[in-house]
Amino acid sequence: MAALLGVSCSPADGAGRVLAAPPADGGVAQRWSRAPSETHIRGGYVARVIDGDTIEVRIAGEFRTVRLIGIDAPEMVDESRPAECYWREAAEHTSLRLEGGRVRLELDIDKEDDDGRLLAYIWHRGNLFNRALVSRGYATVSSLRPNLRYSDLFATAQRTARASRRGMWDACFAPPKPERKPTPQPKEKRKHRKR
């Protein structure tokens, strides 16, 4: 499988180098410098975005459906059930950022899910895209064993997004606005005529 996916393991690729940089929201972001381990695939082009947390990537001439690890973006499940709140915004954000661009994929312990989708952390322009989705309120944390490499990082990003009411935390989980009482209209003064 490693050969098929183009996994990069050589020391020339800078294995083990990951840089930390403070993001604007105060959390800790991981910046990709070189492939940090043999779990990195060389990269591929995003052919299309299926939804906020699922993309199709062309890797070594083959198209693979990739599910982003550790997060869950709202989605439109099917026509028989209502769409989840903020699904359109999450899908559009992922599409605007990734579609047609080059990404690097980092695998964890489980490489595929039961549906045959590749499970990966997505690195885009030096940033961990999975974390960015959570940080901006387009996805929530969904850590499933054994793929927990960045679960603490994602949890911190979610706490910050929720506290700052970003994205879905404002649109979908905001407390209801207080109901406005109608303003009483002044009564018209009637002129009484004496008869």
mmCIF file with all atom_site columns, C-alpha atoms in Angstrom:
data_model
loop_
_atom_site.group_PDB
_atom_site.id
_atom_site.type_symbol
_atom_site.label_atom_id
_atom_site.label_alt_id
_atom_site.label_comp_id
_atom_site.label_asym_id
_atom_site.label_entity_id
_atom_site.label_seq_id
_atom_site.pdbx_PDB_ins_code
_atom_site.Cartn_x
_atom_site.Cartn_y
_atom_site.Cartn_z
_atom_site.occupancy
_atom_site.B_iso_or_equiv
_atom_site.pdbx_formal_charge
_atom_site.auth_seq_id
_atom_site.auth_comp_id
_atom_site.auth_asym_id
_atom_site.auth_atom_id
_atom_site.pdbx_PDB_model_num
ATOM 1   C CA . MET A 1 1   ? 0.000   0.000  0.000   1.00 0.00 ? 1   MET A CA 1
ATOM 2   C CA . ALA A 1 2   ? 2.875   2.401  0.797   1.00 0.00 ? 2   ALA A CA 1
ATOM 3   C CA . ALA A 1 3   ? 4.270   2.108  -2.721  1.00 0.00 ? 3   ALA A CA 1
ATOM 4   C CA . LEU A 1 4   ? 0.837   2.617  -4.279  1.00 0.00 ? 4   LEU A CA 1
ATOM 5   C CA . LEU A 1 5   ? 0.218   5.773  -2.258  1.00 0.00 ? 5   LEU A CA 1
ATOM 6   C CA . GLY A 1 6   ? 3.710   7.182  -2.747  1.00 0.00 ? 6   GLY A CA 1
ATOM 7   C CA . VAL A 1 7   ? 4.639   7.264  0.919   1.00 0.00 ? 7   VAL A CA 1
ATOM 8   C CA . SER A 1 8   ? 7.808   9.181  1.557   1.00 0.00 ? 8   SER A CA 1
ATOM 9   C CA . CYS A 1 9   ? 10.139  7.612  4.132   1.00 0.00 ? 9   CYS A CA 1
ATOM 10  C CA . SER A 1 10  ? 13.594  8.767  3.164   1.00 0.00 ? 10  SER A CA 1
ATOM 11  C CA . PRO A 1 11  ? 15.774  10.922 5.446   1.00 0.00 ? 11  PRO A CA 1
ATOM 12  C CA . ALA A 1 12  ? 16.252  13.283 2.506   1.00 0.00 ? 12  ALA A CA 1
ATOM 13  C CA . ASP A 1 13  ? 12.618  14.263 2.915   1.00 0.00 ? 13  ASP A CA 1
ATOM 14  C CA . GLY A 1 14  ? 13.353  15.658 6.375   1.00 0.00 ? 14  GLY A CA 1
ATOM 15  C CA . ALA A 1 15  ? 11.559  12.975 8.374   1.00 0.00 ? 15  ALA A CA 1
ATOM 16  C CA . GLY A 1 16  ? 10.638  14.125 11.844  1.00 0.00 ? 16  GLY A CA 1
ATOM 17  C CA . ARG A 1 17  ? 10.620  17.880 11.288  1.00 0.00 ? 17  ARG A CA 1
ATOM 18  C CA . VAL A 1 18  ? 7.424   19.590 12.396  1.00 0.00 ? 18  VAL A CA 1
ATOM 19  C CA . LEU A 1 19  ? 7.420   23.231 13.346  1.00 0.00 ? 19  LEU A CA 1
ATOM 20  C CA . ALA A 1 20  ? 5.030   24.861 15.800  1.00 0.00 ? 20  ALA A CA 1
ATOM 21  C CA . ALA A 1 21  ? 3.672   28.327 15.090  1.00 0.00 ? 21  ALA A CA 1
ATOM 22  C CA . PRO A 1 22  ? 1.140   30.292 17.152  1.00 0.00 ? 22  PRO A CA 1
ATOM 23  C CA . PRO A 1 23  ? -2.045  30.910 15.154  1.00 0.00 ? 23  PRO A CA 1
ATOM 24  C CA . ALA A 1 24  ? -4.194  33.981 15.401  1.00 0.00 ? 24  ALA A CA 1
ATOM 25  C CA . ASP A 1 25  ? -6.680  32.303 17.747  1.00 0.00 ? 25  ASP A CA 1
ATOM 26  C CA . GLY A 1 26  ? -4.075  31.563 20.434  1.00 0.00 ? 26  GLY A CA 1
ATOM 27  C CA . GLY A 1 27  ? -4.079  27.779 19.962  1.00 0.00 ? 27  GLY A CA 1
ATOM 28  C CA . VAL A 1 28  ? -1.108  25.716 18.900  1.00 0.00 ? 28  VAL A CA 1
ATOM 29  C CA . ALA A 1 29  ? -0.907  24.995 15.189  1.00 0.00 ? 29  ALA A CA 1
ATOM 30  C CA . GLN A 1 30  ? 1.380   22.511 13.544  1.00 0.00 ? 30  GLN A CA 1
ATOM 31  C CA . ARG A 1 31  ? 3.129   23.749 10.434  1.00 0.00 ? 31  ARG A CA 1
ATOM 32  C CA . TRP A 1 32  ? 4.420   21.222 7.958   1.00 0.00 ? 32  TRP A CA 1
ATOM 33  C CA . SER A 1 33  ? 8.039   21.678 6.934   1.00 0.00 ? 33  SER A CA 1
ATOM 34  C CA . ARG A 1 34  ? 8.940   18.290 5.535   1.00 0.00 ? 34  ARG A CA 1
ATOM 35  C CA . ALA A 1 35  ? 7.337   14.884 5.851   1.00 0.00 ? 35  ALA A CA 1
ATOM 36  C CA . PRO A 1 36  ? 7.416   14.151 9.605   1.00 0.00 ? 36  PRO A CA 1
ATOM 37  C CA . SER A 1 37  ? 7.129   10.389 9.280   1.00 0.00 ? 37  SER A CA 1
ATOM 38  C CA . GLU A 1 38  ? 6.574   7.488  6.933   1.00 0.00 ? 38  GLU A CA 1
ATOM 39  C CA . THR A 1 39  ? 2.853   8.135  7.277   1.00 0.00 ? 39  THR A CA 1
ATOM 40  C CA . HIS A 1 40  ? 3.027   11.106 4.891   1.00 0.00 ? 40  HIS A CA 1
ATOM 41  C CA . ILE A 1 41  ? 2.006   10.624 1.304   1.00 0.00 ? 41  ILE A CA 1
ATOM 42  C CA . ARG A 1 42  ? 3.910   12.794 -1.144  1.00 0.00 ? 42  ARG A CA 1
ATOM 43  C CA . GLY A 1 43  ? 0.793   14.722 -2.031  1.00 0.00 ? 43  GLY A CA 1
ATOM 44  C CA . GLY A 1 44  ? -1.875  15.071 -4.590  1.00 0.00 ? 44  GLY A CA 1
ATOM 45  C CA . TYR A 1 45  ? -4.347  17.395 -6.226  1.00 0.00 ? 45  TYR A CA 1
ATOM 46  C CA . VAL A 1 46  ? -7.851  17.833 -4.882  1.00 0.00 ? 46  VAL A CA 1
ATOM 47  C CA . ALA A 1 47  ? -10.116 16.864 -7.773  1.00 0.00 ? 47  ALA A CA 1
ATOM 48  C CA . ARG A 1 48  ? -13.349 17.717 -5.961  1.00 0.00 ? 48  ARG A CA 1
ATOM 49  C CA . VAL A 1 49  ? -14.868 18.366 -2.564  1.00 0.00 ? 49  VAL A CA 1
ATOM 50  C CA . ILE A 1 50  ? -17.646 15.981 -1.588  1.00 0.00 ? 50  ILE A CA 1
ATOM 51  C CA . ASP A 1 51  ? -18.579 17.781 1.631   1.00 0.00 ? 51  ASP A CA 1
ATOM 52  C CA . GLY A 1 52  ? -16.908 19.721 4.421   1.00 0.00 ? 52  GLY A CA 1
ATOM 53  C CA . ASP A 1 53  ? -14.765 16.803 5.614   1.00 0.00 ? 53  ASP A CA 1
ATOM 54  C CA . THR A 1 54  ? -14.549 14.511 2.567   1.00 0.00 ? 54  THR A CA 1
ATOM 55  C CA . ILE A 1 55  ? -12.543 15.185 -0.587  1.00 0.00 ? 55  ILE A CA 1
ATOM 56  C CA . GLU A 1 56  ? -11.368 13.327 -3.662  1.00 0.00 ? 56  GLU A CA 1
ATOM 57  C CA . VAL A 1 57  ? -7.625  13.486 -4.259  1.00 0.00 ? 57  VAL A CA 1
ATOM 58  C CA . ARG A 1 58  ? -5.581  12.388 -7.258  1.00 0.00 ? 58  ARG A CA 1
ATOM 59  C CA . ILE A 1 59  ? -2.555  10.477 -5.923  1.00 0.00 ? 59  ILE A CA 1
ATOM 60  C CA . ALA A 1 60  ? -0.070  8.903  -8.336  1.00 0.00 ? 60  ALA A CA 1
ATOM 61  C CA . GLY A 1 61  ? -2.646  8.939  -11.141 1.00 0.00 ? 61  GLY A CA 1
ATOM 62  C CA . GLU A 1 62  ? -5.357  7.303  -9.022  1.00 0.00 ? 62  GLU A CA 1
ATOM 63  C CA . PHE A 1 63  ? -8.407  9.060  -7.548  1.00 0.00 ? 63  PHE A CA 1
ATOM 64  C CA . ARG A 1 64  ? -9.019  8.326  -3.856  1.00 0.00 ? 64  ARG A CA 1
ATOM 65  C CA . THR A 1 65  ? -11.824 9.489  -1.604  1.00 0.00 ? 65  THR A CA 1
ATOM 66  C CA . VAL A 1 66  ? -10.281 10.938 1.554   1.00 0.00 ? 66  VAL A CA 1
ATOM 67  C CA . ARG A 1 67  ? -12.099 11.445 4.851   1.00 0.00 ? 67  ARG A CA 1
ATOM 68  C CA . LEU A 1 68  ? -10.460 14.011 7.154   1.00 0.00 ? 68  LEU A CA 1
ATOM 69  C CA . ILE A 1 69  ? -9.471  12.409 10.475  1.00 0.00 ? 69  ILE A CA 1
ATOM 70  C CA . GLY A 1 70  ? -10.592 13.681 13.864  1.00 0.00 ? 70  GLY A CA 1
ATOM 71  C CA . ILE A 1 71  ? -13.311 16.064 12.755  1.00 0.00 ? 71  ILE A CA 1
ATOM 72  C CA . ASP A 1 72  ? -16.941 16.017 11.684  1.00 0.00 ? 72  ASP A CA 1
ATOM 73  C CA . ALA A 1 73  ? -18.346 18.724 9.430   1.00 0.00 ? 73  ALA A CA 1
ATOM 74  C CA . PRO A 1 74  ? -22.113 19.110 9.080   1.00 0.00 ? 74  PRO A CA 1
ATOM 75  C CA . GLU A 1 75  ? -23.501 17.528 5.953   1.00 0.00 ? 75  GLU A CA 1
ATOM 76  C CA . MET A 1 76  ? -26.577 17.020 3.845   1.00 0.00 ? 76  MET A CA 1
ATOM 77  C CA . VAL A 1 77  ? -27.141 13.332 4.464   1.00 0.00 ? 77  VAL A CA 1
ATOM 78  C CA . ASP A 1 78  ? -29.887 12.569 1.942   1.00 0.00 ? 78  ASP A CA 1
ATOM 79  C CA . GLU A 1 79  ? -33.233 13.870 0.807   1.00 0.00 ? 79  GLU A CA 1
ATOM 80  C CA . SER A 1 80  ? -35.170 11.834 3.375   1.00 0.00 ? 80  SER A CA 1
ATOM 81  C CA . ARG A 1 81  ? -33.557 13.673 6.306   1.00 0.00 ? 81  ARG A CA 1
ATOM 82  C CA . PRO A 1 82  ? -33.068 17.396 6.802   1.00 0.00 ? 82  PRO A CA 1
ATOM 83  C CA . ALA A 1 83  ? -29.615 18.815 6.175   1.00 0.00 ? 83  ALA A CA 1
ATOM 84  C CA . GLU A 1 84  ? -27.474 19.542 9.223   1.00 0.00 ? 84  GLU A CA 1
ATOM 85  C CA . CYS A 1 85  ? -27.086 23.160 10.228  1.00 0.00 ? 85  CYS A CA 1
ATOM 86  C CA . TYR A 1 86  ? -24.149 24.906 8.497   1.00 0.00 ? 86  TYR A CA 1
ATOM 87  C CA . TRP A 1 87  ? -23.474 22.083 6.017   1.00 0.00 ? 87  TRP A CA 1
ATOM 88  C CA . ARG A 1 88  ? -23.477 24.366 2.986   1.00 0.00 ? 88  ARG A CA 1
ATOM 89  C CA . GLU A 1 89  ? -21.022 26.839 4.544   1.00 0.00 ? 89  GLU A CA 1
ATOM 90  C CA . ALA A 1 90  ? -18.656 24.012 5.579   1.00 0.00 ? 90  ALA A CA 1
ATOM 91  C CA . ALA A 1 91  ? -18.693 22.449 2.103   1.00 0.00 ? 91  ALA A CA 1
ATOM 92  C CA . GLU A 1 92  ? -18.198 25.808 0.378   1.00 0.00 ? 92  GLU A CA 1
ATOM 93  C CA . HIS A 1 93  ? -15.303 26.725 2.681   1.00 0.00 ? 93  HIS A CA 1
ATOM 94  C CA . THR A 1 94  ? -13.517 23.424 2.013   1.00 0.00 ? 94  THR A CA 1
ATOM 95  C CA . SER A 1 95  ? -14.181 23.755 -1.710  1.00 0.00 ? 95  SER A CA 1
ATOM 96  C CA . LEU A 1 96  ? -12.857 27.329 -1.907  1.00 0.00 ? 96  LEU A CA 1
ATOM 97  C CA . ARG A 1 97  ? -9.709  26.432 0.015   1.00 0.00 ? 97  ARG A CA 1
ATOM 98  C CA . LEU A 1 98  ? -8.826  23.017 -1.445  1.00 0.00 ? 98  LEU A CA 1
ATOM 99  C CA . GLU A 1 99  ? -10.479 22.275 -4.788  1.00 0.00 ? 99  GLU A CA 1
ATOM 100 C CA . GLY A 1 100 ? -7.928  22.270 -7.585  1.00 0.00 ? 100 GLY A CA 1
ATOM 101 C CA . GLY A 1 101 ? -5.056  22.762 -5.143  1.00 0.00 ? 101 GLY A CA 1
ATOM 102 C CA . ARG A 1 102 ? -2.224  20.569 -3.993  1.00 0.00 ? 102 ARG A CA 1
ATOM 103 C CA . VAL A 1 103 ? -2.336  18.968 -0.543  1.00 0.00 ? 103 VAL A CA 1
ATOM 104 C CA . ARG A 1 104 ? -0.247  16.551 1.503   1.00 0.00 ? 104 ARG A CA 1
ATOM 105 C CA . LEU A 1 105 ? -1.871  13.729 3.366   1.00 0.00 ? 105 LEU A CA 1
ATOM 106 C CA . GLU A 1 106 ? -0.736  12.371 6.726   1.00 0.00 ? 106 GLU A CA 1
ATOM 107 C CA . LEU A 1 107 ? -2.050  8.969  7.703   1.00 0.00 ? 107 LEU A CA 1
ATOM 108 C CA . ASP A 1 108 ? -2.485  7.660  11.235  1.00 0.00 ? 108 ASP A CA 1
ATOM 109 C CA . ILE A 1 109 ? -2.809  4.107  12.583  1.00 0.00 ? 109 ILE A CA 1
ATOM 110 C CA . ASP A 1 110 ? -5.992  3.137  10.702  1.00 0.00 ? 110 ASP A CA 1
ATOM 111 C CA . LYS A 1 111 ? -5.397  4.011  7.055   1.00 0.00 ? 111 LYS A CA 1
ATOM 112 C CA . GLU A 1 112 ? -8.916  3.357  5.694   1.00 0.00 ? 112 GLU A CA 1
ATOM 113 C CA . ASP A 1 113 ? -12.465 3.284  7.031   1.00 0.00 ? 113 ASP A CA 1
ATOM 114 C CA . ASP A 1 114 ? -15.059 0.541  6.456   1.00 0.00 ? 114 ASP A CA 1
ATOM 115 C CA . ASP A 1 115 ? -16.184 2.240  3.241   1.00 0.00 ? 115 ASP A CA 1
ATOM 116 C CA . GLY A 1 116 ? -12.664 2.080  1.750   1.00 0.00 ? 116 GLY A CA 1
ATOM 117 C CA . ARG A 1 117 ? -12.047 5.808  2.111   1.00 0.00 ? 117 ARG A CA 1
ATOM 118 C CA . LEU A 1 118 ? -8.512  6.873  2.922   1.00 0.00 ? 118 LEU A CA 1
ATOM 119 C CA . LEU A 1 119 ? -8.304  8.478  6.399   1.00 0.00 ? 119 LEU A CA 1
ATOM 120 C CA . ALA A 1 120 ? -5.922  11.421 6.546   1.00 0.00 ? 120 ALA A CA 1
ATOM 121 C CA . TYR A 1 121 ? -4.873  14.681 8.090   1.00 0.00 ? 121 TYR A CA 1
ATOM 122 C CA . ILE A 1 122 ? -4.699  17.251 5.290   1.00 0.00 ? 122 ILE A CA 1
ATOM 123 C CA . TRP A 1 123 ? -1.806  19.696 5.095   1.00 0.00 ? 123 TRP A CA 1
ATOM 124 C CA . HIS A 1 124 ? -2.500  22.700 2.877   1.00 0.00 ? 124 HIS A CA 1
ATOM 125 C CA . ARG A 1 125 ? -0.073  25.576 2.418   1.00 0.00 ? 125 ARG A CA 1
ATOM 126 C CA . GLY A 1 126 ? 1.815   24.537 5.533   1.00 0.00 ? 126 GLY A CA 1
ATOM 127 C CA . ASN A 1 127 ? -1.234  24.327 7.799   1.00 0.00 ? 127 ASN A CA 1
ATOM 128 C CA . LEU A 1 128 ? -3.179  21.414 9.219   1.00 0.00 ? 128 LEU A CA 1
ATOM 129 C CA . PHE A 1 129 ? -6.498  21.889 7.419   1.00 0.00 ? 129 PHE A CA 1
ATOM 130 C CA . ASN A 1 130 ? -8.452  19.564 9.759   1.00 0.00 ? 130 ASN A CA 1
ATOM 131 C CA . ARG A 1 131 ? -7.596  21.880 12.647  1.00 0.00 ? 131 ARG A CA 1
ATOM 132 C CA . ALA A 1 132 ? -8.413  25.004 10.609  1.00 0.00 ? 132 ALA A CA 1
ATOM 133 C CA . LEU A 1 133 ? -11.943 23.718 9.956   1.00 0.00 ? 133 LEU A CA 1
ATOM 134 C CA . VAL A 1 134 ? -12.516 23.215 13.693  1.00 0.00 ? 134 VAL A CA 1
ATOM 135 C CA . SER A 1 135 ? -10.859 26.511 14.612  1.00 0.00 ? 135 SER A CA 1
ATOM 136 C CA . ARG A 1 136 ? -13.095 28.485 12.235  1.00 0.00 ? 136 ARG A CA 1
ATOM 137 C CA . GLY A 1 137 ? -16.298 26.759 13.324  1.00 0.00 ? 137 GLY A CA 1
ATOM 138 C CA . TYR A 1 138 ? -16.878 24.661 10.188  1.00 0.00 ? 138 TYR A CA 1
ATOM 139 C CA . ALA A 1 139 ? -16.469 21.306 11.976  1.00 0.00 ? 139 ALA A CA 1
ATOM 140 C CA . THR A 1 140 ? -16.550 19.729 15.417  1.00 0.00 ? 140 THR A CA 1
ATOM 141 C CA . VAL A 1 141 ? -14.087 17.315 16.987  1.00 0.00 ? 141 VAL A CA 1
ATOM 142 C CA . SER A 1 142 ? -14.788 13.631 16.377  1.00 0.00 ? 142 SER A CA 1
ATOM 143 C CA . SER A 1 143 ? -11.806 11.687 17.710  1.00 0.00 ? 143 SER A CA 1
ATOM 144 C CA . LEU A 1 144 ? -12.060 7.954  17.134  1.00 0.00 ? 144 LEU A CA 1
ATOM 145 C CA . ARG A 1 145 ? -9.515  5.425  18.339  1.00 0.00 ? 145 ARG A CA 1
ATOM 146 C CA . PRO A 1 146 ? -6.880  4.621  17.294  1.00 0.00 ? 146 PRO A CA 1
ATOM 147 C CA . ASN A 1 147 ? -6.414  7.777  15.167  1.00 0.00 ? 147 ASN A CA 1
ATOM 148 C CA . LEU A 1 148 ? -5.804  10.295 17.951  1.00 0.00 ? 148 LEU A CA 1
ATOM 149 C CA . ARG A 1 149 ? -2.540  11.993 16.923  1.00 0.00 ? 149 ARG A CA 1
ATOM 150 C CA . TYR A 1 150 ? -3.954  15.556 16.966  1.00 0.00 ? 150 TYR A CA 1
ATOM 151 C CA . SER A 1 151 ? -7.033  15.076 19.172  1.00 0.00 ? 151 SER A CA 1
ATOM 152 C CA . ASP A 1 152 ? -5.777  17.439 21.900  1.00 0.00 ? 152 ASP A CA 1
ATOM 153 C CA . LEU A 1 153 ? -4.967  20.080 19.289  1.00 0.00 ? 153 LEU A CA 1
ATOM 154 C CA . PHE A 1 154 ? -8.454  19.769 17.795  1.00 0.00 ? 154 PHE A CA 1
ATOM 155 C CA . ALA A 1 155 ? -10.125 19.926 21.223  1.00 0.00 ? 155 ALA A CA 1
ATOM 156 C CA . THR A 1 156 ? -8.287  23.164 22.024  1.00 0.00 ? 156 THR A CA 1
ATOM 157 C CA . ALA A 1 157 ? -9.300  24.644 18.659  1.00 0.00 ? 157 ALA A CA 1
ATOM 158 C CA . GLN A 1 158 ? -12.945 23.723 19.288  1.00 0.00 ? 158 GLN A CA 1
ATOM 159 C CA . ARG A 1 159 ? -12.984 25.317 22.751  1.00 0.00 ? 159 ARG A CA 1
ATOM 160 C CA . THR A 1 160 ? -11.599 28.533 21.253  1.00 0.00 ? 160 THR A CA 1
ATOM 161 C CA . ALA A 1 161 ? -14.075 28.526 18.333  1.00 0.00 ? 161 ALA A CA 1
ATOM 162 C CA . ARG A 1 162 ? -16.999 27.869 20.649  1.00 0.00 ? 162 ARG A CA 1
ATOM 163 C CA . ALA A 1 163 ? -15.975 30.573 23.127  1.00 0.00 ? 163 ALA A CA 1
ATOM 164 C CA . SER A 1 164 ? -15.516 33.042 20.254  1.00 0.00 ? 164 SER A CA 1
ATOM 165 C CA . ARG A 1 165 ? -18.833 31.957 18.655  1.00 0.00 ? 165 ARG A CA 1
ATOM 166 C CA . ARG A 1 166 ? -17.238 31.285 15.262  1.00 0.00 ? 166 ARG A CA 1
ATOM 167 C CA . GLY A 1 167 ? -19.075 29.705 12.363  1.00 0.00 ? 167 GLY A CA 1
ATOM 168 C CA . MET A 1 168 ? -21.594 27.087 13.419  1.00 0.00 ? 168 MET A CA 1
ATOM 169 C CA . TRP A 1 169 ? -21.206 28.035 17.087  1.00 0.00 ? 169 TRP A CA 1
ATOM 170 C CA . ASP A 1 170 ? -22.957 31.289 16.299  1.00 0.00 ? 170 ASP A CA 1
ATOM 171 C CA . ALA A 1 171 ? -25.274 30.154 13.505  1.00 0.00 ? 171 ALA A CA 1
ATOM 172 C CA . CYS A 1 172 ? -26.451 26.853 14.975  1.00 0.00 ? 172 CYS A CA 1
ATOM 173 C CA . PHE A 1 173 ? -25.872 26.950 18.710  1.00 0.00 ? 173 PHE A CA 1
ATOM 174 C CA . ALA A 1 174 ? -26.548 30.563 19.619  1.00 0.00 ? 174 ALA A CA 1
ATOM 175 C CA . PRO A 1 175 ? -29.034 31.082 22.439  1.00 0.00 ? 175 PRO A CA 1
ATOM 176 C CA . PRO A 1 176 ? -32.375 32.284 21.140  1.00 0.00 ? 176 PRO A CA 1
ATOM 177 C CA . LYS A 1 177 ? -32.718 36.015 20.931  1.00 0.00 ? 177 LYS A CA 1
ATOM 178 C CA . PRO A 1 178 ? -35.074 37.469 23.499  1.00 0.00 ? 178 PRO A CA 1
ATOM 179 C CA . GLU A 1 179 ? -38.532 37.970 22.162  1.00 0.00 ? 179 GLU A CA 1
ATOM 180 C CA . ARG A 1 180 ? -39.359 41.594 21.635  1.00 0.00 ? 180 ARG A CA 1
ATOM 181 C CA . LYS A 1 181 ? -42.530 42.772 23.213  1.00 0.00 ? 181 LYS A CA 1
ATOM 182 C CA . PRO A 1 182 ? -44.609 44.877 20.897  1.00 0.00 ? 182 PRO A CA 1
ATOM 183 C CA . THR A 1 183 ? -44.412 48.546 21.643  1.00 0.00 ? 183 THR A CA 1
ATOM 184 C CA . PRO A 1 184 ? -47.793 49.799 22.773  1.00 0.00 ? 184 PRO A CA 1
ATOM 185 C CA . GLN A 1 185 ? -49.241 52.227 20.321  1.00 0.00 ? 185 GLN A CA 1
ATOM 186 C CA . PRO A 1 186 ? -50.570 55.483 21.732  1.00 0.00 ? 186 PRO A CA 1
ATOM 187 C CA . LYS A 1 187 ? -54.318 55.543 21.861  1.00 0.00 ? 187 LYS A CA 1
ATOM 188 C CA . GLU A 1 188 ? -55.965 57.989 19.597  1.00 0.00 ? 188 GLU A CA 1
ATOM 189 C CA . LYS A 1 189 ? -57.611 60.810 21.393  1.00 0.00 ? 189 LYS A CA 1
ATOM 190 C CA . ARG A 1 190 ? -61.202 61.139 20.459  1.00 0.00 ? 190 ARG A CA 1
ATOM 191 C CA . LYS A 1 191 ? -62.934 64.418 20.536  1.00 0.00 ? 191 LYS A CA 1
ATOM 192 C CA . HIS A 1 192 ? -66.132 64.185 22.412  1.00 0.00 ? 192 HIS A CA 1
ATOM 193 C CA . ARG A 1 193 ? -68.897 66.318 21.201  1.00 0.00 ? 193 ARG A CA 1
ATOM 194 C CA . LYS A 1 194 ? -71.544 67.525 23.481  1.00 0.00 ? 194 LYS A CA 1
ATOM 195 C CA . ARG A 1 195 ? -75.031 67.007 22.233  1.00 0.00 ? 195 ARG A CA 1
#
